[in-house]
């Protein structure tokens, strides 16, 4: 699997940033009026997050290029902090999940995700029914369709690896606070759990205890041999979001665990057995989003 054991761990950049809020540049301490007009999302629940995240001209989120089919194909999966659901739906279609649930704390983002899913299903249904006589309702042998559209929603629907009639049954979205009160059906567990660019917001809103609860809950919900795919934001990115609420401002000052510590905690305290940095070959992300993605195996 190319993973590393506990004694040969993934090296991450910026190990020296343990308490960076104590020595931030003076220029950053003077928020501009322009910044004050920006969207405030205290949980990172930006409405147009994928517009910020994905570069122009890309058919899919570049993070999908480092994901592996065997993690998802025929498997039950969970996406923590799914936002508007584009990655959740893309993983289902590209890798053929048995099921995938996207959970987000913001009900508006969950509504966006449900709308996106319905749009993709309608678009695919229209494409099938508009084919020439004698060809309608026939899926290509490899499950692929040609794409001539440019929108990200349509690019998801243009490259399906699953029959469209099943997508509604495979993908679902739920509103919930994963750390505090979201629970799956009784005795439900998952083969793969994703947590992409979410840890900072859990950390700022619920402190060190929130991060530990996140990791412990993921461990509990993963099946033996399952994979936890996490994309932690770097400590340096916490500073600009520390004042989105009084809670985040207070928690920021009290944080003792930094993202550079997550790997050791997941291996030594939570109990994951191996880790692999899967992003050395990742390209296409916008500036500011070049973050390591780590895969931990239970």
mmCIF file of C-alpha atoms in Angstrom:
data_model
loop_
_atom_site.group_PDB
_atom_site.id
_atom_site.type_symbol
_atom_site.label_atom_id
_atom_site.label_comp_id
_atom_site.label_asym_id
_atom_site.label_seq_id
_atom_site.Cartn_x
_atom_site.Cartn_y
_atom_site.Cartn_z
ATOM 1 C CA UNK A 1 0.000 0.000 0.000
ATOM 2 C CA UNK A 2 3.053 2.223 0.094
ATOM 3 C CA UNK A 3 2.176 3.389 3.597
ATOM 4 C CA UNK A 4 4.626 4.152 6.360
ATOM 5 C CA UNK A 5 4.707 2.627 9.833
ATOM 6 C CA UNK A 6 4.803 4.483 13.137
ATOM 7 C CA UNK A 7 8.576 4.880 13.137
ATOM 8 C CA UNK A 8 8.833 6.242 9.584
ATOM 9 C CA UNK A 9 6.235 8.948 9.414
ATOM 10 C CA UNK A 10 5.209 11.467 6.828
ATOM 11 C CA UNK A 11 7.190 14.668 7.127
ATOM 12 C CA UNK A 12 5.156 17.849 6.875
ATOM 13 C CA UNK A 13 6.318 21.408 6.294
ATOM 14 C CA UNK A 14 6.377 24.195 8.839
ATOM 15 C CA UNK A 15 7.204 22.216 11.963
ATOM 16 C CA UNK A 16 8.352 25.429 13.632
ATOM 17 C CA UNK A 17 4.909 27.075 13.728
ATOM 18 C CA UNK A 18 3.923 25.901 17.212
ATOM 19 C CA UNK A 19 2.600 29.201 18.559
ATOM 20 C CA UNK A 20 2.521 31.474 15.563
ATOM 21 C CA UNK A 21 -0.236 33.721 16.877
ATOM 22 C CA UNK A 22 2.344 35.216 19.228
ATOM 23 C CA UNK A 23 4.536 36.642 16.456
ATOM 24 C CA UNK A 24 2.271 37.486 13.545
ATOM 25 C CA UNK A 25 3.385 40.248 11.152
ATOM 26 C CA UNK A 26 2.049 43.668 12.057
ATOM 27 C CA UNK A 27 0.514 44.064 8.602
ATOM 28 C CA UNK A 28 -1.820 41.146 9.321
ATOM 29 C CA UNK A 29 -3.020 42.726 12.550
ATOM 30 C CA UNK A 30 -4.840 45.498 10.672
ATOM 31 C CA UNK A 31 -7.847 43.946 8.865
ATOM 32 C CA UNK A 32 -8.910 46.064 5.917
ATOM 33 C CA UNK A 33 -12.420 47.345 5.312
ATOM 34 C CA UNK A 34 -12.521 45.263 2.149
ATOM 35 C CA UNK A 35 -11.927 42.126 4.177
ATOM 36 C CA UNK A 36 -14.824 43.025 6.481
ATOM 37 C CA UNK A 37 -17.179 42.871 3.512
ATOM 38 C CA UNK A 38 -16.240 39.292 2.707
ATOM 39 C CA UNK A 39 -18.523 36.382 3.471
ATOM 40 C CA UNK A 40 -18.339 35.338 7.112
ATOM 41 C CA UNK A 41 -18.520 31.579 7.596
ATOM 42 C CA UNK A 42 -17.809 30.665 11.202
ATOM 43 C CA UNK A 43 -17.692 26.949 10.397
ATOM 44 C CA UNK A 44 -15.932 27.309 7.027
ATOM 45 C CA UNK A 45 -19.306 26.808 5.362
ATOM 46 C CA UNK A 46 -18.653 29.155 2.438
ATOM 47 C CA UNK A 47 -21.430 29.181 -0.122
ATOM 48 C CA UNK A 48 -19.111 29.192 -3.134
ATOM 49 C CA UNK A 49 -16.254 27.252 -1.571
ATOM 50 C CA UNK A 50 -15.522 25.156 -4.645
ATOM 51 C CA UNK A 51 -15.303 28.317 -6.723
ATOM 52 C CA UNK A 52 -12.495 29.467 -4.444
ATOM 53 C CA UNK A 53 -10.896 26.062 -4.281
ATOM 54 C CA UNK A 54 -10.783 24.679 -7.831
ATOM 55 C CA UNK A 55 -8.760 26.387 -10.555
ATOM 56 C CA UNK A 56 -10.303 27.677 -13.759
ATOM 57 C CA UNK A 57 -10.609 25.229 -16.625
ATOM 58 C CA UNK A 58 -10.458 22.086 -14.487
ATOM 59 C CA UNK A 59 -13.038 19.374 -15.096
ATOM 60 C CA UNK A 60 -12.883 18.102 -11.518
ATOM 61 C CA UNK A 61 -11.440 18.875 -8.120
ATOM 62 C CA UNK A 62 -7.728 18.008 -8.413
ATOM 63 C CA UNK A 63 -7.815 16.144 -5.109
ATOM 64 C CA UNK A 64 -9.765 13.363 -6.816
ATOM 65 C CA UNK A 65 -6.699 12.569 -8.906
ATOM 66 C CA UNK A 66 -4.858 11.187 -5.861
ATOM 67 C CA UNK A 67 -7.778 9.137 -4.564
ATOM 68 C CA UNK A 68 -7.713 5.401 -5.287
ATOM 69 C CA UNK A 69 -10.569 3.337 -6.622
ATOM 70 C CA UNK A 70 -10.004 0.475 -4.183
ATOM 71 C CA UNK A 71 -10.772 2.754 -1.247
ATOM 72 C CA UNK A 72 -14.312 3.429 -2.497
ATOM 73 C CA UNK A 73 -15.505 0.903 -5.073
ATOM 74 C CA UNK A 74 -18.371 -1.119 -3.662
ATOM 75 C CA UNK A 75 -17.738 0.449 -0.246
ATOM 76 C CA UNK A 76 -19.764 2.442 2.284
ATOM 77 C CA UNK A 77 -18.268 5.918 2.645
ATOM 78 C CA UNK A 78 -18.692 9.078 4.715
ATOM 79 C CA UNK A 79 -17.724 12.673 3.858
ATOM 80 C CA UNK A 80 -17.415 14.991 6.896
ATOM 81 C CA UNK A 81 -18.016 18.651 6.073
ATOM 82 C CA UNK A 82 -19.359 18.011 2.575
ATOM 83 C CA UNK A 83 -20.353 21.652 1.857
ATOM 84 C CA UNK A 84 -22.329 21.723 -1.426
ATOM 85 C CA UNK A 85 -21.610 18.071 -2.143
ATOM 86 C CA UNK A 86 -19.500 18.280 -5.304
ATOM 87 C CA UNK A 87 -16.665 16.093 -3.999
ATOM 88 C CA UNK A 88 -19.113 13.663 -2.406
ATOM 89 C CA UNK A 89 -21.008 13.180 -5.675
ATOM 90 C CA UNK A 90 -17.809 13.028 -7.739
ATOM 91 C CA UNK A 91 -16.378 10.251 -5.590
ATOM 92 C CA UNK A 92 -19.594 8.254 -5.906
ATOM 93 C CA UNK A 93 -19.580 8.562 -9.678
ATOM 94 C CA UNK A 94 -15.873 8.212 -10.350
ATOM 95 C CA UNK A 95 -15.140 5.328 -8.002
ATOM 96 C CA UNK A 96 -18.459 3.477 -7.714
ATOM 97 C CA UNK A 97 -19.309 3.617 -4.010
ATOM 98 C CA UNK A 98 -21.884 1.268 -2.555
ATOM 99 C CA UNK A 99 -23.078 4.303 -0.602
ATOM 100 C CA UNK A 100 -21.742 7.689 0.456
ATOM 101 C CA UNK A 101 -23.191 10.095 3.014
ATOM 102 C CA UNK A 102 -22.186 13.746 3.114
ATOM 103 C CA UNK A 103 -22.613 15.485 6.479
ATOM 104 C CA UNK A 104 -22.457 19.248 6.975
ATOM 105 C CA UNK A 105 -23.227 21.499 9.925
ATOM 106 C CA UNK A 106 -24.932 24.075 7.686
ATOM 107 C CA UNK A 107 -28.437 23.199 6.523
ATOM 108 C CA UNK A 108 -28.144 25.661 3.631
ATOM 109 C CA UNK A 109 -25.118 23.806 2.281
ATOM 110 C CA UNK A 110 -26.985 20.512 2.607
ATOM 111 C CA UNK A 111 -29.834 22.015 0.585
ATOM 112 C CA UNK A 112 -27.253 23.085 -2.025
ATOM 113 C CA UNK A 113 -25.899 19.524 -2.108
ATOM 114 C CA UNK A 114 -29.358 18.011 -2.577
ATOM 115 C CA UNK A 115 -30.053 20.515 -5.365
ATOM 116 C CA UNK A 116 -26.747 19.658 -7.079
ATOM 117 C CA UNK A 117 -27.527 15.954 -6.910
ATOM 118 C CA UNK A 118 -30.994 16.455 -8.412
ATOM 119 C CA UNK A 119 -29.547 18.652 -11.157
ATOM 120 C CA UNK A 120 -26.969 16.038 -12.123
ATOM 121 C CA UNK A 121 -29.576 13.289 -12.225
ATOM 122 C CA UNK A 122 -31.898 15.455 -14.365
ATOM 123 C CA UNK A 123 -29.046 16.362 -16.703
ATOM 124 C CA UNK A 124 -28.061 12.735 -17.200
ATOM 125 C CA UNK A 125 -31.659 11.672 -17.716
ATOM 126 C CA UNK A 126 -32.092 14.354 -20.369
ATOM 127 C CA UNK A 127 -28.944 13.214 -22.162
ATOM 128 C CA UNK A 128 -30.186 9.640 -22.269
ATOM 129 C CA UNK A 129 -33.662 10.517 -23.556
ATOM 130 C CA UNK A 130 -32.308 12.941 -26.166
ATOM 131 C CA UNK A 131 -30.101 10.365 -27.871
ATOM 132 C CA UNK A 132 -30.956 9.239 -31.368
ATOM 133 C CA UNK A 133 -33.484 6.371 -31.852
ATOM 134 C CA UNK A 134 -31.931 2.973 -31.412
ATOM 135 C CA UNK A 135 -29.294 4.292 -29.044
ATOM 136 C CA UNK A 136 -31.439 5.683 -26.225
ATOM 137 C CA UNK A 137 -31.146 4.167 -22.738
ATOM 138 C CA UNK A 138 -27.902 2.382 -23.662
ATOM 139 C CA UNK A 139 -24.959 3.036 -21.338
ATOM 140 C CA UNK A 140 -21.435 2.870 -22.774
ATOM 141 C CA UNK A 141 -19.702 -0.388 -21.926
ATOM 142 C CA UNK A 142 -17.179 1.302 -19.635
ATOM 143 C CA UNK A 143 -19.748 3.621 -18.055
ATOM 144 C CA UNK A 144 -18.234 6.737 -19.620
ATOM 145 C CA UNK A 145 -19.944 9.470 -21.585
ATOM 146 C CA UNK A 146 -18.449 12.188 -23.747
ATOM 147 C CA UNK A 147 -18.395 15.697 -22.326
ATOM 148 C CA UNK A 148 -18.685 18.964 -24.196
ATOM 149 C CA UNK A 149 -19.847 21.103 -21.282
ATOM 150 C CA UNK A 150 -17.751 23.257 -19.018
ATOM 151 C CA UNK A 151 -19.639 23.674 -15.734
ATOM 152 C CA UNK A 152 -18.353 21.667 -12.787
ATOM 153 C CA UNK A 153 -21.794 20.218 -12.046
ATOM 154 C CA UNK A 154 -22.114 18.960 -15.614
ATOM 155 C CA UNK A 155 -18.567 17.626 -15.669
ATOM 156 C CA UNK A 156 -19.502 15.434 -12.727
ATOM 157 C CA UNK A 157 -22.474 14.063 -14.631
ATOM 158 C CA UNK A 158 -20.554 13.678 -17.868
ATOM 159 C CA UNK A 159 -18.087 11.113 -16.530
ATOM 160 C CA UNK A 160 -20.176 8.604 -14.583
ATOM 161 C CA UNK A 161 -18.907 5.198 -13.591
ATOM 162 C CA UNK A 162 -22.349 4.324 -12.227
ATOM 163 C CA UNK A 163 -25.746 3.912 -13.888
ATOM 164 C CA UNK A 164 -27.637 7.132 -13.260
ATOM 165 C CA UNK A 165 -30.740 5.304 -12.037
ATOM 166 C CA UNK A 166 -28.800 4.282 -8.916
ATOM 167 C CA UNK A 167 -27.198 7.612 -8.001
ATOM 168 C CA UNK A 168 -30.125 8.820 -5.897
ATOM 169 C CA UNK A 169 -29.886 5.637 -3.831
ATOM 170 C CA UNK A 170 -26.114 5.834 -3.449
ATOM 171 C CA UNK A 171 -25.575 9.481 -2.474
ATOM 172 C CA UNK A 172 -27.304 11.207 0.445
ATOM 173 C CA UNK A 173 -26.731 14.335 2.513
ATOM 174 C CA UNK A 174 -27.515 15.080 6.140
ATOM 175 C CA UNK A 175 -27.345 18.150 8.335
ATOM 176 C CA UNK A 176 -25.474 17.574 11.572
ATOM 177 C CA UNK A 177 -22.575 18.478 13.818
ATOM 178 C CA UNK A 178 -20.351 15.456 13.358
ATOM 179 C CA UNK A 179 -18.297 16.132 16.486
ATOM 180 C CA UNK A 180 -21.124 16.844 18.926
ATOM 181 C CA UNK A 181 -24.328 15.158 17.886
ATOM 182 C CA UNK A 182 -24.358 13.459 14.472
ATOM 183 C CA UNK A 183 -24.698 9.690 14.552
ATOM 184 C CA UNK A 184 -25.146 7.123 11.776
ATOM 185 C CA UNK A 185 -27.777 4.380 11.929
ATOM 186 C CA UNK A 186 -27.218 1.811 14.671
ATOM 187 C CA UNK A 187 -24.271 -0.511 14.049
ATOM 188 C CA UNK A 188 -23.331 1.341 10.852
ATOM 189 C CA UNK A 189 -19.644 1.566 9.973
ATOM 190 C CA UNK A 190 -17.688 2.788 6.963
ATOM 191 C CA UNK A 191 -14.854 1.583 4.750
ATOM 192 C CA UNK A 192 -13.662 5.123 3.958
ATOM 193 C CA UNK A 193 -14.135 8.436 5.763
ATOM 194 C CA UNK A 194 -13.104 11.777 4.264
ATOM 195 C CA UNK A 195 -12.398 14.990 6.147
ATOM 196 C CA UNK A 196 -11.095 17.507 3.619
ATOM 197 C CA UNK A 197 -10.179 21.027 4.804
ATOM 198 C CA UNK A 198 -12.426 20.751 7.849
ATOM 199 C CA UNK A 199 -10.093 20.229 10.820
ATOM 200 C CA UNK A 200 -9.271 23.951 11.205
ATOM 201 C CA UNK A 201 -12.924 24.860 11.659
ATOM 202 C CA UNK A 202 -13.502 22.100 14.191
ATOM 203 C CA UNK A 203 -10.333 23.178 15.987
ATOM 204 C CA UNK A 204 -11.283 26.859 16.119
ATOM 205 C CA UNK A 205 -14.866 26.197 17.207
ATOM 206 C CA UNK A 206 -14.353 23.342 19.675
ATOM 207 C CA UNK A 207 -10.682 23.571 20.561
ATOM 208 C CA UNK A 208 -8.244 20.740 21.124
ATOM 209 C CA UNK A 209 -10.995 18.586 22.650
ATOM 210 C CA UNK A 210 -13.026 18.915 19.456
ATOM 211 C CA UNK A 211 -10.185 17.632 17.304
ATOM 212 C CA UNK A 212 -9.592 14.665 19.608
ATOM 213 C CA UNK A 213 -13.317 13.861 19.562
ATOM 214 C CA UNK A 214 -13.290 14.052 15.756
ATOM 215 C CA UNK A 215 -10.394 11.610 15.440
ATOM 216 C CA UNK A 216 -11.776 9.210 18.061
ATOM 217 C CA UNK A 217 -15.222 9.166 16.453
ATOM 218 C CA UNK A 218 -13.739 8.514 13.010
ATOM 219 C CA UNK A 219 -11.780 5.599 14.467
ATOM 220 C CA UNK A 220 -14.939 4.152 16.026
ATOM 221 C CA UNK A 221 -16.943 4.437 12.790
ATOM 222 C CA UNK A 222 -14.258 2.936 10.523
ATOM 223 C CA UNK A 223 -14.243 -0.738 9.744
ATOM 224 C CA UNK A 224 -10.982 -2.635 10.383
ATOM 225 C CA UNK A 225 -8.774 -2.016 7.375
ATOM 226 C CA UNK A 226 -10.694 1.159 6.546
ATOM 227 C CA UNK A 227 -9.053 4.402 5.460
ATOM 228 C CA UNK A 228 -9.361 7.895 6.940
ATOM 229 C CA UNK A 229 -8.486 10.564 4.365
ATOM 230 C CA UNK A 230 -7.777 13.905 6.014
ATOM 231 C CA UNK A 231 -6.602 17.234 4.610
ATOM 232 C CA UNK A 232 -5.583 19.425 7.572
ATOM 233 C CA UNK A 233 -5.238 23.147 7.019
ATOM 234 C CA UNK A 234 -1.836 24.460 8.140
ATOM 235 C CA UNK A 235 -1.461 26.334 11.423
ATOM 236 C CA UNK A 236 -0.542 29.511 9.540
ATOM 237 C CA UNK A 237 -4.050 29.630 8.047
ATOM 238 C CA UNK A 238 -5.747 29.748 11.455
ATOM 239 C CA UNK A 239 -4.716 33.341 12.124
ATOM 240 C CA UNK A 240 -6.872 35.024 9.485
ATOM 241 C CA UNK A 241 -9.992 33.145 10.658
ATOM 242 C CA UNK A 242 -9.478 33.472 14.396
ATOM 243 C CA UNK A 243 -11.900 36.419 14.759
ATOM 244 C CA UNK A 244 -14.945 35.059 12.920
ATOM 245 C CA UNK A 245 -16.625 34.656 16.319
ATOM 246 C CA UNK A 246 -15.916 35.202 20.004
ATOM 247 C CA UNK A 247 -15.644 31.448 20.424
ATOM 248 C CA UNK A 248 -12.994 31.044 17.740
ATOM 249 C CA UNK A 249 -11.019 33.986 19.114
ATOM 250 C CA UNK A 250 -10.933 32.441 22.574
ATOM 251 C CA UNK A 251 -10.151 28.938 21.326
ATOM 252 C CA UNK A 252 -7.366 30.216 19.091
ATOM 253 C CA UNK A 253 -5.511 31.574 22.102
ATOM 254 C CA UNK A 254 -5.901 28.300 24.007
ATOM 255 C CA UNK A 255 -4.938 25.813 21.293
ATOM 256 C CA UNK A 256 -2.038 23.601 22.351
ATOM 257 C CA UNK A 257 -2.284 20.947 19.624
ATOM 258 C CA UNK A 258 -1.277 22.160 16.165
ATOM 259 C CA UNK A 259 -1.922 20.440 12.805
ATOM 260 C CA UNK A 260 1.698 19.262 12.816
ATOM 261 C CA UNK A 261 0.768 17.127 15.839
ATOM 262 C CA UNK A 262 -2.203 15.406 14.194
ATOM 263 C CA UNK A 263 -0.181 12.576 12.688
ATOM 264 C CA UNK A 264 1.344 11.542 15.994
ATOM 265 C CA UNK A 265 -2.020 11.748 17.748
ATOM 266 C CA UNK A 266 -3.750 9.616 15.119
ATOM 267 C CA UNK A 267 -1.023 6.969 15.234
ATOM 268 C CA UNK A 268 -0.034 6.888 18.900
ATOM 269 C CA UNK A 269 -3.159 7.950 20.777
ATOM 270 C CA UNK A 270 -6.071 7.069 18.500
ATOM 271 C CA UNK A 271 -4.553 3.837 17.194
ATOM 272 C CA UNK A 272 -4.269 4.074 13.405
ATOM 273 C CA UNK A 273 -1.583 1.675 12.251
ATOM 274 C CA UNK A 274 -0.144 3.306 9.102
ATOM 275 C CA UNK A 275 -0.106 6.636 7.270
ATOM 276 C CA UNK A 276 0.717 7.779 3.745
ATOM 277 C CA UNK A 277 1.006 11.238 2.238
ATOM 278 C CA UNK A 278 -0.911 10.848 -1.023
ATOM 279 C CA UNK A 279 -0.344 14.349 -2.426
ATOM 280 C CA UNK A 280 3.229 14.492 -3.809
ATOM 281 C CA UNK A 281 1.853 14.226 -7.354
ATOM 282 C CA UNK A 282 -1.107 16.564 -6.806
ATOM 283 C CA UNK A 283 -1.344 19.485 -9.219
ATOM 284 C CA UNK A 284 -3.996 21.976 -10.303
ATOM 285 C CA UNK A 285 -4.938 23.453 -6.928
ATOM 286 C CA UNK A 286 -5.248 27.206 -6.618
ATOM 287 C CA UNK A 287 -2.572 29.085 -4.714
ATOM 288 C CA UNK A 288 -3.163 28.772 -0.988
ATOM 289 C CA UNK A 289 -4.749 25.315 -1.265
ATOM 290 C CA UNK A 290 -1.616 23.217 -1.748
ATOM 291 C CA UNK A 291 -2.153 21.115 1.347
ATOM 292 C CA UNK A 292 -0.984 17.606 2.159
ATOM 293 C CA UNK A 293 -3.653 14.928 2.137
ATOM 294 C CA UNK A 294 -2.906 12.052 4.496
ATOM 295 C CA UNK A 295 -4.418 8.567 4.419
ATOM 296 C CA UNK A 296 -4.520 6.667 7.703
ATOM 297 C CA UNK A 297 -5.421 2.983 7.888
ATOM 298 C CA UNK A 298 -7.171 1.347 10.809
#
